[in-house]
Structure formats: C-alpha cells, structure tokens
XYZ file of C-alpha atoms in Angstrom:
197
model
C 120.731 69.855 100.731
C 123.716 71.818 102.014
C 123.950 69.647 105.134
C 123.812 66.544 102.954
C 126.627 67.894 100.778
C 128.677 68.520 103.914
C 127.989 65.299 105.834
C 126.742 62.810 103.214
C 123.897 61.526 105.393
C 121.034 60.531 103.062
C 118.492 61.109 105.841
C 119.277 64.823 105.480
C 118.171 64.981 101.855
C 115.419 62.355 101.710
C 112.487 64.601 102.735
C 113.303 67.466 100.365
C 113.967 65.061 97.512
C 110.681 63.234 98.165
C 108.738 66.501 98.146
C 110.527 67.839 95.054
C 109.918 64.580 93.199
C 106.222 64.720 94.072
C 105.947 68.316 92.845
C 107.771 67.552 89.588
C 105.589 64.494 88.966
C 102.364 66.330 89.913
C 102.728 69.865 88.555
C 100.094 72.273 89.808
C 97.336 73.049 87.344
C 96.306 76.415 88.684
C 96.577 80.043 87.769
C 99.411 82.378 88.689
C 96.821 84.792 90.101
C 97.607 84.611 93.804
C 94.450 84.349 95.896
C 94.788 83.583 99.604
C 91.163 82.395 99.536
C 92.221 79.678 97.066
C 95.200 77.947 98.628
C 95.941 76.016 95.438
C 97.273 79.259 93.925
C 100.145 78.958 96.400
C 101.205 75.766 94.622
C 102.683 77.876 91.803
C 105.356 80.572 92.103
C 102.602 83.176 92.024
C 104.385 85.808 94.115
C 107.935 87.064 93.590
C 109.280 85.879 96.962
C 108.802 82.311 95.726
C 111.619 82.857 93.214
C 114.024 82.733 96.157
C 112.239 79.974 98.034
C 111.925 77.257 95.396
C 114.083 77.596 92.246
C 117.476 77.303 94.004
C 116.284 74.008 95.527
C 115.622 72.536 92.081
C 118.936 73.895 90.791
C 120.760 72.225 93.694
C 118.931 68.944 93.185
C 119.876 69.015 89.505
C 123.519 69.758 90.336
C 123.509 66.912 92.842
C 121.714 64.252 90.769
C 122.083 65.421 87.123
C 118.379 64.513 86.811
C 117.182 66.895 84.109
C 113.591 66.733 85.374
C 114.566 69.183 88.126
C 116.096 71.612 85.667
C 113.174 71.356 83.243
C 110.688 72.019 86.043
C 112.743 74.931 87.368
C 112.907 76.581 83.951
C 109.260 76.012 83.051
C 107.932 77.447 86.308
C 110.481 80.262 86.588
C 109.767 81.496 83.080
C 106.011 81.319 83.702
C 106.431 83.572 86.747
C 108.875 85.831 84.897
C 106.468 86.249 81.986
C 103.636 87.036 84.383
C 105.197 89.232 87.098
C 108.264 90.845 85.506
C 107.819 94.369 84.186
C 110.101 94.447 81.151
C 110.134 98.258 81.074
C 111.003 98.779 84.741
C 113.178 95.638 85.022
C 111.531 94.783 88.333
C 109.101 92.141 89.597
C 105.627 92.903 90.884
C 104.983 91.253 94.245
C 101.957 89.486 92.705
C 99.168 90.196 90.208
C 97.242 92.377 92.681
C 99.832 95.130 92.163
C 99.635 95.422 88.361
C 97.281 98.414 88.359
C 98.259 99.977 91.710
C 100.232 103.205 91.891
C 102.284 104.869 94.608
C 101.551 108.387 95.911
C 103.961 109.787 93.300
C 102.102 107.981 90.496
C 104.791 105.334 89.913
C 104.181 101.594 89.736
C 104.376 99.589 92.963
C 107.505 97.441 93.254
C 108.298 96.035 96.677
C 111.900 96.369 97.820
C 112.018 93.150 99.803
C 110.279 91.153 97.071
C 112.818 92.225 94.458
C 115.516 91.527 97.025
C 114.229 87.952 97.281
C 114.431 87.647 93.491
C 117.998 88.979 93.116
C 119.145 86.769 96.001
C 117.494 83.763 94.374
C 119.142 84.522 91.047
C 122.534 84.599 92.772
C 121.779 81.188 94.305
C 120.732 79.748 90.941
C 123.825 81.110 89.198
C 126.078 79.743 91.951
C 124.586 76.312 91.364
C 124.002 75.879 87.628
C 127.110 74.616 85.855
C 129.061 77.382 84.105
C 129.178 75.299 80.919
C 125.364 75.152 80.686
C 124.498 77.130 77.545
C 120.851 76.084 77.389
C 119.442 77.599 80.576
C 122.102 79.606 82.402
C 122.216 82.549 79.927
C 118.580 83.458 80.705
C 119.275 83.701 84.445
C 122.530 85.573 83.943
C 120.941 88.173 81.658
C 117.988 88.648 83.997
C 120.400 88.939 86.925
C 122.475 91.625 85.171
C 119.411 93.565 84.038
C 117.873 93.592 87.518
C 121.215 94.366 89.174
C 121.709 97.465 87.061
C 118.195 98.658 87.834
C 118.441 97.948 91.558
C 121.834 99.615 91.879
C 120.290 102.807 90.532
C 117.493 102.701 93.111
C 119.695 102.736 96.216
C 118.759 105.612 98.499
C 121.117 108.407 99.525
C 121.136 106.817 102.989
C 122.655 103.641 101.489
C 119.472 101.610 101.896
C 116.748 100.417 99.577
C 113.215 101.177 100.696
C 109.903 99.319 100.889
C 108.760 101.048 97.695
C 111.545 101.019 95.142
C 110.031 103.778 92.987
C 108.579 105.959 95.770
C 111.051 105.864 98.673
C 109.790 109.196 100.021
C 106.464 107.589 100.925
C 108.322 104.944 102.967
C 111.383 106.784 104.307
C 112.389 104.187 106.894
C 115.236 101.968 105.697
C 114.107 98.500 104.632
C 116.906 96.378 106.075
C 115.780 93.032 104.670
C 115.506 94.431 101.130
C 118.912 96.049 101.560
C 120.462 92.836 102.871
C 119.163 90.762 99.976
C 120.114 93.312 97.328
C 123.617 93.810 98.731
C 124.035 90.022 98.811
C 122.896 89.720 95.189
C 125.059 92.580 93.926
C 128.117 91.450 95.883
C 127.859 88.006 94.295
C 127.931 89.519 90.804
C 130.836 91.836 91.602
C 132.846 88.962 93.085
C 132.166 86.807 89.999
C 133.034 89.587 87.555
C 129.475 89.764 86.165
C 129.032 93.362 87.389
C 131.440 96.325 87.412
C-alpha cells in the first residue's frame, strides 16, 4: 500500500486489495480461541500480534478508497478481539486465550511484552491513518491507545527496557528488545502528536 501511494502503480496494490476484499466478503465463522491444531482459528485476530498485522491494512485501504466496508470490518473484528483478549483491569492484552488462567512466578497475570508492543504499534498505525475528523470510530482507538500507553509507560524497567513478562520482569531479566522497540515507537508517536505528556 505504501509503495502504491508513493509510485501509483496499481500492480503494487492489486494483490493486497484482492485478498482484503475476499476476507471482507467471506468473514471467518470461527472462534477466537486460538488452536494451532485448527488452522481456521488463525483466520480471526485470535492472538494479540494480529492487531498489528491486519487492522492497519484495512485502515489504509479505507483511507485510500473511502470504501466503508474496510472500516466496518476493521472495527467489528478489532472490537471482537479487544472484548476477548483485553484485560480491562490491567489495561493489557493477553497473547491469546491460553494465557487467561496462567500466572507468573510472582503470582501476577501473564502479559507478553512483545505482544503488547505489537498492539501499541498497531494502534499508532491506525491512528496515523484514520481521518482526524472521524468521530464514529477513531475515539475508541485513541482512548485505548492512551490507556495502554499510560500502563506500558509505568512498566518500563530500571534498565530502560520492557521485558518478556510485563508484570514479572524479574523472572525474565534479559531485555526484550523487540518489545522495547515497539513500545518506544508507540509512545513516541503519541508524544509527537500531543496525545501523551
């Protein structure tokens, strides 16, 4: 999509548009319970990483075409994943349903640093793309972005990094550079836009 926006060659966007159109016209009818033994569960955004992988694509296609089908699909599927995987007390996303009942060595819930990094990076991409004047959908993403940003900022380690386990960094003391990269990217976007202090 970005190459198409730069060069205007329709061959650059045709495959992604064809796939996105097929997905929108044939929405998956499967559970959000990720099961690698049932590959159809990968057709939904059933793990938090997917919130970086797919939603920004639909936001960009909407911005490019003004075809509201992309935006409707994005919002329906994003909110389904949010309602399923987002812990509204911790303001963090579970990696997938298999982590709901798991606990870290310190007794805290299991929230993966990199997975939440994917989510905050994806939210930045969505907010960069959705029109600022959109009052129907954008406020949800902006509020979620701010809520997660505040929580993530408070979980940064003394070493400047975020760790594999956000709530039990002592069990995973090595810096998690990919989580840190994503989270810094997400927070920097909000600071630069004036959404965060």
